[in-house]
Amino acid sequence: MQYFKKTPVTDHKPNSRLAWVGQGFLLILAIIVIIILAQNLIRSPSLFAQNVIDGLKLGFVYAMIALGYTMVYGIVKLINFAHGDVFMVGAFVSYYAVTRFSLHTWAKQIFPGMPDWLVILIGSLTVILLSMVVCVLLAVTIERVAYKPLRDAPRIAALITAIGVSFFLEFFGALGFVFSPRFIPYKQPFETMSWYINNGIYPITPGSMPPDGSITFSNIFLIIVIASIFVQLLLQFLVRRTKIGIAMRATAFDKPTARLMGINVDQVISFTFAIGAAFAGLGGVLYAIAYPSIHTQMGILPGLKAFVAAVLGGIGSLPGALVGALIMGQAEALTMGYISTPMRDAIAFTILIVVLLVKPTGIFGEPEKEKA
Amino acid sequence: MRTFKFLSLVLVVSLLLSACGGGASKEVKIAILAPLSGPVPTFGVMTRDGALLAIEEWNAKGGVNGMKIVPIVEDSQCTPDPAANAANKVIDQDKVHYIIGEVCSKASIPISDIANGKKVVQISPTSTNPSVTVGTDGKVKDYIFRACFIDPFQGQVGAKFAMEKLGAKTAFIMLDQANDYVKGLAEFFEKSFTEAGGTIVGKETYTSTDTDFSAILAKIAEAKPDVVYLPDYYNIVNLATKQAKEKGITAPFIGGDGWDSSDLDLAAAAGGYFTNHYSPEDTRAEVQNFVKAFGAKYKDDSGNPKVPDALAALAYDATNLMLQAIKDAGADDPTKVKDALTKITFNGVSGKITYDASHNPVKSATILEVTKDGIKFNSVVNP
């Protein structure tokens, strides 16, 4: 299921003795983790389920961001560190669309008789679409201005440029007349609702506590899960069944040959950046709705974790991005639940190190020939 | 070169004359050092206005001990070096014996070292850092006082409020270990709460970059505490209270003055309480008279009476404390005034003030309640 990978040529085997130590260590670690989780599962199944649900919410957000990393890497072999900041811009665009222009209620102003739920639905979709469009324009501009001139330069040059673009977006955004460096309370285009599961599903009403052993979830959780799965399926379809998808795979496979076959490689690369950015924008809006406090550096950590997820799943692999992201979400939620909240980032990046040591190509990744 | 020498001589002489000029015994000078420029100019303006109002009221009543009070306002920029320069200027050139200021701790600390060394009494209205009044050697700076309570004190008041007014027996603490402000409040809350017979059913830490508090909140939902203590800034409060509402947690959240921001998400934090220095809605006569006088003297851009904030209230209290102490001392003598301050009992806008051994005020705190429509005055809690 590799769309964006070169054919495997040789597997560069790590030193066999070291690999044995590494695998043994991992095995012990895995056993300890399983024992801890099993104990907690038995102690309080509902709390465990709650943590898993909260982890899914994080995981599906990371999946939306990780797609952008993995696609761009698949096509141009560039780790686009500015991707997390495109995510941030998506959140801010939706914030201004809602607070300055009340875009989430435009349908009400034009058709006053429209029912409220339809107004909110149309309005929220408009806000999300606007954010996605702005992110696409931003990403394509970044690609044209910063990455395209460096396409034939050594990979490290493009990587450093990506870091530069990332810092530029963060600190330019933090200027007083752009987004300001403050933490801004995010105004949601729709009200969040939540329910609890306890022998049936009931809505949570303000002022009353759900009974013991309940598992709670909110509408934003459902939206994130549905949107993320939809995006995955859409991308699968796009890559497999459409002309541009074939062009993308061809470009990923062999750029010069694809060009010889009449594929407009520049357009395909721009398109790849555009799709990644659209999903990042969507992720940014949904993340801001779920965690309604936005600031210009909000994209750094989710971006890095999505990157870890992409590496974990096998960078360049689309299903890998989803699986990696879900694992990251669970790792984080369970760390918060059963170890401690400040440990979550440490665990996330430990996973990166372990993956790079043990299986550098990730779960779905296949070994790749080193470029001479 | 000659002209230059001559000019500088003229300048020096004129400065000396101006410094000595004016009946020395007929008036008393008070310096107001406030950050009128720099990162927090709005704090500076409110502080200056509060202090000037107090001086005006005393002058209208005939001054202090028959002396007219002359305010000297300097911009100290909330920055150590300009603050030190301003302090040296008012002490050496203007010969003041009394300083009100600064707002920021990092500016108040250098001023306090200069003022204490030169035996000039300083009251900082709002600097909460303990080292404003206590030196690095652990010795209290004799001439330095403050009008606000220090941060950890809010934890103590928060615990008292939770137990007495909300009837809480159990509490859960959420804290950022890396933030001294949060840590200080949380420690004092825990100490006071357990000493008064309450139980801390859980204590969870997070970091300032966290956005997802679901795991901590799941533990809170399981532990079912009567109150949750979250003494962090508004951005964390917005996130945590929003997610708590989604989880159906009904226990009220309690915090400190870090919640006090126009960016607090009222819908999410509704039902929460926080401790603060003062509220303009407090019904006590001192507060209402102050709010009225302040609104009469200062107008906002559209001509409406300005509502004084905590900075103005504390600057007003600090100035009144200083003048009351000068009156009690009976003379324009900093050594006597500082002794008078240590023994003072003063009914200020921000509560009844006496001083402890570290020159921190022992005073009541105001509890504010967050509702959907805004932040409302709830009650005053005495320590």
PDB file of N, CA and C in Angstrom, chain B residues 31-41 43-45 47-48 74-87 99-112 115 121-129 132 144-148 311 314-315 318:
ATOM      1  N   ALA B  31       6.930  61.244  45.850  1.00  0.00           N
ATOM      2  CA  ALA B  31       7.218  60.835  44.473  1.00  0.00           C
ATOM      3  C   ALA B  31       6.310  59.672  44.093  1.00  0.00           C
ATOM      4  N   ILE B  32       5.771  59.760  42.885  1.00  0.00           N
ATOM      5  CA  ILE B  32       4.980  58.643  42.349  1.00  0.00           C
ATOM      6  C   ILE B  32       5.762  58.078  41.173  1.00  0.00           C
ATOM      7  N   LEU B  33       6.298  56.880  41.340  1.00  0.00           N
ATOM      8  CA  LEU B  33       7.052  56.246  40.257  1.00  0.00           C
ATOM      9  C   LEU B  33       6.149  55.204  39.608  1.00  0.00           C
ATOM     10  N   ALA B  34       5.753  55.482  38.381  1.00  0.00           N
ATOM     11  CA  ALA B  34       4.801  54.592  37.714  1.00  0.00           C
ATOM     12  C   ALA B  34       5.245  54.361  36.276  1.00  0.00           C
ATOM     13  N   PRO B  35       4.932  53.190  35.702  1.00  0.00           N
ATOM     14  CA  PRO B  35       5.336  52.897  34.326  1.00  0.00           C
ATOM     15  C   PRO B  35       4.408  53.581  33.318  1.00  0.00           C
ATOM     16  N   LEU B  36       4.664  54.852  33.039  1.00  0.00           N
ATOM     17  CA  LEU B  36       3.790  55.583  32.115  1.00  0.00           C
ATOM     18  C   LEU B  36       4.122  55.255  30.664  1.00  0.00           C
ATOM     19  N   SER B  37       5.329  54.715  30.441  1.00  0.00           N
ATOM     20  CA  SER B  37       5.630  54.146  29.127  1.00  0.00           C
ATOM     21  C   SER B  37       6.175  52.747  29.393  1.00  0.00           C
ATOM     22  N   GLY B  38       6.617  52.064  28.341  1.00  0.00           N
ATOM     23  CA  GLY B  38       7.103  50.696  28.540  1.00  0.00           C
ATOM     24  C   GLY B  38       6.000  49.685  28.302  1.00  0.00           C
ATOM     25  N   PRO B  39       6.143  48.476  28.833  1.00  0.00           N
ATOM     26  CA  PRO B  39       5.204  47.412  28.457  1.00  0.00           C
ATOM     27  C   PRO B  39       3.790  47.558  29.030  1.00  0.00           C
ATOM     28  N   VAL B  40       3.655  48.244  30.156  1.00  0.00           N
ATOM     29  CA  VAL B  40       2.324  48.275  30.797  1.00  0.00           C
ATOM     30  C   VAL B  40       1.878  49.709  31.114  1.00  0.00           C
ATOM     31  N   PRO B  41       1.803  50.591  30.096  1.00  0.00           N
ATOM     32  CA  PRO B  41       1.466  51.990  30.373  1.00  0.00           C
ATOM     33  C   PRO B  41       0.082  52.171  31.010  1.00  0.00           C
ATOM     34  N   PHE B  43      -1.275  50.302  33.241  1.00  0.00           N
ATOM     35  CA  PHE B  43      -1.093  50.105  34.685  1.00  0.00           C
ATOM     36  C   PHE B  43      -0.566  51.393  35.303  1.00  0.00           C
ATOM     37  N   GLY B  44       0.385  52.024  34.605  1.00  0.00           N
ATOM     38  CA  GLY B  44       1.026  53.223  35.122  1.00  0.00           C
ATOM     39  C   GLY B  44       0.042  54.366  35.272  1.00  0.00           C
ATOM     40  N   VAL B  45      -0.795  54.542  34.264  1.00  0.00           N
ATOM     41  CA  VAL B  45      -1.756  55.646  34.303  1.00  0.00           C
ATOM     42  C   VAL B  45      -2.729  55.457  35.463  1.00  0.00           C
ATOM     43  N   THR B  47      -2.271  53.763  38.188  1.00  0.00           N
ATOM     44  CA  THR B  47      -1.551  53.923  39.449  1.00  0.00           C
ATOM     45  C   THR B  47      -1.367  55.406  39.767  1.00  0.00           C
ATOM     46  N   ARG B  48      -0.904  56.160  38.770  1.00  0.00           N
ATOM     47  CA  ARG B  48      -0.694  57.592  38.970  1.00  0.00           C
ATOM     48  C   ARG B  48      -2.022  58.277  39.351  1.00  0.00           C
ATOM     49  N   GLU B  74       7.141  60.490  38.154  1.00  0.00           N
ATOM     50  CA  GLU B  74       8.228  60.104  37.243  1.00  0.00           C
ATOM     51  C   GLU B  74       7.855  58.810  36.534  1.00  0.00           C
ATOM     52  N   ASP B  75       8.291  58.697  35.287  1.00  0.00           N
ATOM     53  CA  ASP B  75       8.050  57.478  34.511  1.00  0.00           C
ATOM     54  C   ASP B  75       9.177  56.486  34.775  1.00  0.00           C
ATOM     55  N   SER B  76       8.846  55.357  35.365  1.00  0.00           N
ATOM     56  CA  SER B  76       9.884  54.372  35.691  1.00  0.00           C
ATOM     57  C   SER B  76       9.819  53.160  34.766  1.00  0.00           C
ATOM     58  N   GLN B  77       8.881  53.140  33.836  1.00  0.00           N
ATOM     59  CA  GLN B  77       8.869  52.213  32.683  1.00  0.00           C
ATOM     60  C   GLN B  77       8.781  50.718  32.993  1.00  0.00           C
ATOM     61  N   CYS B  78       8.523  50.326  34.216  1.00  0.00           N
ATOM     62  CA  CYS B  78       8.442  48.893  34.563  1.00  0.00           C
ATOM     63  C   CYS B  78       9.744  48.179  34.212  1.00  0.00           C
ATOM     64  N   THR B  79      10.864  48.902  34.249  1.00  0.00           N
ATOM     65  CA  THR B  79      12.148  48.352  33.815  1.00  0.00           C
ATOM     66  C   THR B  79      13.201  48.751  34.849  1.00  0.00           C
ATOM     67  N   PRO B  80      14.083  47.834  35.237  1.00  0.00           N
ATOM     68  CA  PRO B  80      14.979  48.110  36.362  1.00  0.00           C
ATOM     69  C   PRO B  80      15.803  49.400  36.225  1.00  0.00           C
ATOM     70  N   ASP B  81      16.494  49.618  35.085  1.00  0.00           N
ATOM     71  CA  ASP B  81      17.394  50.768  35.002  1.00  0.00           C
ATOM     72  C   ASP B  81      16.674  52.114  35.030  1.00  0.00           C
ATOM     73  N   PRO B  82      15.684  52.325  34.190  1.00  0.00           N
ATOM     74  CA  PRO B  82      14.954  53.598  34.278  1.00  0.00           C
ATOM     75  C   PRO B  82      14.338  53.800  35.659  1.00  0.00           C
ATOM     76  N   ALA B  83      13.920  52.711  36.296  1.00  0.00           N
ATOM     77  CA  ALA B  83      13.323  52.822  37.625  1.00  0.00           C
ATOM     78  C   ALA B  83      14.365  53.303  38.631  1.00  0.00           C
ATOM     79  N   ALA B  84      15.582  52.730  38.547  1.00  0.00           N
ATOM     80  CA  ALA B  84      16.652  53.149  39.459  1.00  0.00           C
ATOM     81  C   ALA B  84      17.015  54.611  39.210  1.00  0.00           C
ATOM     82  N   ASN B  85      17.085  55.008  37.929  1.00  0.00           N
ATOM     83  CA  ASN B  85      17.388  56.407  37.596  1.00  0.00           C
ATOM     84  C   ASN B  85      16.336  57.344  38.169  1.00  0.00           C
ATOM     85  N   ALA B  86      15.070  56.946  38.006  1.00  0.00           N
ATOM     86  CA  ALA B  86      13.980  57.784  38.497  1.00  0.00           C
ATOM     87  C   ALA B  86      14.058  57.903  40.017  1.00  0.00           C
ATOM     88  N   ALA B  87      14.388  56.782  40.685  1.00  0.00           N
ATOM     89  CA  ALA B  87      14.484  56.803  42.144  1.00  0.00           C
ATOM     90  C   ALA B  87      15.619  57.731  42.580  1.00  0.00           C
ATOM     91  N   ILE B  99       8.216  57.568  48.656  1.00  0.00           N
ATOM     92  CA  ILE B  99       7.999  57.111  47.276  1.00  0.00           C
ATOM     93  C   ILE B  99       6.798  56.167  47.253  1.00  0.00           C
ATOM     94  N   ILE B 100       5.894  56.415  46.291  1.00  0.00           N
ATOM     95  CA  ILE B 100       4.827  55.458  46.004  1.00  0.00           C
ATOM     96  C   ILE B 100       5.208  54.788  44.686  1.00  0.00           C
ATOM     97  N   GLY B 101       5.359  53.464  44.658  1.00  0.00           N
ATOM     98  CA  GLY B 101       5.712  52.801  43.400  1.00  0.00           C
ATOM     99  C   GLY B 101       6.692  51.668  43.638  1.00  0.00           C
ATOM    100  N   GLU B 102       7.052  50.983  42.647  1.00  0.00           N
ATOM    101  CA  GLU B 102       6.564  50.929  41.295  1.00  0.00           C
ATOM    102  C   GLU B 102       5.443  49.884  41.194  1.00  0.00           C
ATOM    103  N   VAL B 103       4.937  49.697  40.009  1.00  0.00           N
ATOM    104  CA  VAL B 103       3.916  48.679  39.790  1.00  0.00           C
ATOM    105  C   VAL B 103       4.562  47.292  39.688  1.00  0.00           C
ATOM    106  N   CYS B 104       5.579  47.194  38.835  1.00  0.00           N
ATOM    107  CA  CYS B 104       6.195  45.894  38.542  1.00  0.00           C
ATOM    108  C   CYS B 104       7.242  45.543  39.599  1.00  0.00           C
ATOM    109  N   SER B 105       7.284  44.293  39.985  1.00  0.00           N
ATOM    110  CA  SER B 105       8.254  43.859  40.989  1.00  0.00           C
ATOM    111  C   SER B 105       9.681  44.097  40.527  1.00  0.00           C
ATOM    112  N   LYS B 106       9.938  43.814  39.257  1.00  0.00           N
ATOM    113  CA  LYS B 106      11.329  43.919  38.778  1.00  0.00           C
ATOM    114  C   LYS B 106      11.811  45.364  38.797  1.00  0.00           C
ATOM    115  N   ALA B 107      10.909  46.334  38.779  1.00  0.00           N
ATOM    116  CA  ALA B 107      11.301  47.740  38.899  1.00  0.00           C
ATOM    117  C   ALA B 107      11.287  48.165  40.363  1.00  0.00           C
ATOM    118  N   SER B 108      10.389  47.612  41.144  1.00  0.00           N
ATOM    119  CA  SER B 108      10.294  47.982  42.558  1.00  0.00           C
ATOM    120  C   SER B 108      11.513  47.512  43.347  1.00  0.00           C
ATOM    121  N   ILE B 109      12.083  46.385  42.950  1.00  0.00           N
ATOM    122  CA  ILE B 109      13.217  45.835  43.717  1.00  0.00           C
ATOM    123  C   ILE B 109      14.425  46.773  43.645  1.00  0.00           C
ATOM    124  N   PRO B 110      14.881  47.220  42.441  1.00  0.00           N
ATOM    125  CA  PRO B 110      15.995  48.186  42.445  1.00  0.00           C
ATOM    126  C   PRO B 110      15.656  49.488  43.175  1.00  0.00           C
ATOM    127  N   ILE B 111      14.415  49.959  43.045  1.00  0.00           N
ATOM    128  CA  ILE B 111      14.036  51.191  43.754  1.00  0.00           C
ATOM    129  C   ILE B 111      14.141  50.968  45.256  1.00  0.00           C
ATOM    130  N   SER B 112      13.689  49.793  45.710  1.00  0.00           N
ATOM    131  CA  SER B 112      13.665  49.543  47.151  1.00  0.00           C
ATOM    132  C   SER B 112      15.082  49.516  47.714  1.00  0.00           C
ATOM    133  N   ALA B 115      16.131  53.212  47.901  1.00  0.00           N
ATOM    134  CA  ALA B 115      15.344  53.942  48.904  1.00  0.00           C
ATOM    135  C   ALA B 115      15.741  53.506  50.317  1.00  0.00           C
ATOM    136  N   VAL B 121      11.205  56.278  52.681  1.00  0.00           N
ATOM    137  CA  VAL B 121      10.128  55.297  52.841  1.00  0.00           C
ATOM    138  C   VAL B 121       9.480  55.044  51.482  1.00  0.00           C
ATOM    139  N   GLN B 122       9.335  53.762  51.131  1.00  0.00           N
ATOM    140  CA  GLN B 122       8.688  53.405  49.864  1.00  0.00           C
ATOM    141  C   GLN B 122       7.526  52.476  50.147  1.00  0.00           C
ATOM    142  N   ILE B 123       6.388  52.735  49.524  1.00  0.00           N
ATOM    143  CA  ILE B 123       5.285  51.765  49.540  1.00  0.00           C
ATOM    144  C   ILE B 123       5.003  51.409  48.093  1.00  0.00           C
ATOM    145  N   SER B 124       5.190  50.142  47.747  1.00  0.00           N
ATOM    146  CA  SER B 124       4.808  49.709  46.402  1.00  0.00           C
ATOM    147  C   SER B 124       3.340  49.318  46.447  1.00  0.00           C
ATOM    148  N   PRO B 125       2.525  49.884  45.559  1.00  0.00           N
ATOM    149  CA  PRO B 125       1.106  49.519  45.622  1.00  0.00           C
ATOM    150  C   PRO B 125       0.841  48.084  45.196  1.00  0.00           C
ATOM    151  N   THR B 126       1.551  47.581  44.175  1.00  0.00           N
ATOM    152  CA  THR B 126       1.116  46.322  43.555  1.00  0.00           C
ATOM    153  C   THR B 126       2.216  45.287  43.339  1.00  0.00           C
ATOM    154  N   SER B 127       3.458  45.548  43.764  1.00  0.00           N
ATOM    155  CA  SER B 127       4.500  44.552  43.488  1.00  0.00           C
ATOM    156  C   SER B 127       4.398  43.397  44.468  1.00  0.00           C
ATOM    157  N   THR B 128       4.187  42.182  43.948  1.00  0.00           N
ATOM    158  CA  THR B 128       3.900  41.051  44.821  1.00  0.00           C
ATOM    159  C   THR B 128       5.134  40.214  45.146  1.00  0.00           C
ATOM    160  N   ASN B 129       6.250  40.456  44.465  1.00  0.00           N
ATOM    161  CA  ASN B 129       7.441  39.631  44.714  1.00  0.00           C
ATOM    162  C   ASN B 129       7.936  39.818  46.153  1.00  0.00           C
ATOM    163  N   VAL B 132      10.734  42.394  47.297  1.00  0.00           N
ATOM    164  CA  VAL B 132      10.586  43.850  47.339  1.00  0.00           C
ATOM    165  C   VAL B 132      10.821  44.336  48.774  1.00  0.00           C
ATOM    166  N   ILE B 144      10.823  49.816  53.502  1.00  0.00           N
ATOM    167  CA  ILE B 144      10.048  49.408  52.333  1.00  0.00           C
ATOM    168  C   ILE B 144       8.793  48.625  52.752  1.00  0.00           C
ATOM    169  N   PHE B 145       7.658  49.017  52.180  1.00  0.00           N
ATOM    170  CA  PHE B 145       6.381  48.364  52.470  1.00  0.00           C
ATOM    171  C   PHE B 145       5.642  48.124  51.159  1.00  0.00           C
ATOM    172  N   ARG B 146       4.543  47.372  51.252  1.00  0.00           N
ATOM    173  CA  ARG B 146       3.688  47.255  50.059  1.00  0.00           C
ATOM    174  C   ARG B 146       2.226  47.324  50.484  1.00  0.00           C
ATOM    175  N   ALA B 147       1.366  47.650  49.530  1.00  0.00           N
ATOM    176  CA  ALA B 147      -0.054  47.796  49.854  1.00  0.00           C
ATOM    177  C   ALA B 147      -0.855  46.574  49.455  1.00  0.00           C
ATOM    178  N   CYS B 148      -0.278  45.718  48.588  1.00  0.00           N
ATOM    179  CA  CYS B 148      -1.016  44.544  48.129  1.00  0.00           C
ATOM    180  C   CYS B 148      -0.587  43.333  48.942  1.00  0.00           C
ATOM    181  N   LEU B 311      -5.357  48.424  40.309  1.00  0.00           N
ATOM    182  CA  LEU B 311      -4.124  49.211  40.363  1.00  0.00           C
ATOM    183  C   LEU B 311      -4.395  50.590  40.948  1.00  0.00           C
ATOM    184  N   LEU B 314      -5.177  50.227  44.702  1.00  0.00           N
ATOM    185  CA  LEU B 314      -4.019  49.965  45.540  1.00  0.00           C
ATOM    186  C   LEU B 314      -3.089  51.182  45.608  1.00  0.00           C
ATOM    187  N   ALA B 315      -2.984  51.940  44.517  1.00  0.00           N
ATOM    188  CA  ALA B 315      -2.173  53.158  44.539  1.00  0.00           C
ATOM    189  C   ALA B 315      -2.801  54.176  45.485  1.00  0.00           C
ATOM    190  N   ALA B 318      -2.098  52.950  48.938  1.00  0.00           N
ATOM    191  CA  ALA B 318      -0.688  53.115  49.284  1.00  0.00           C
ATOM    192  C   ALA B 318      -0.405  54.564  49.667  1.00  0.00           C
TER     193      ALA B 318
END
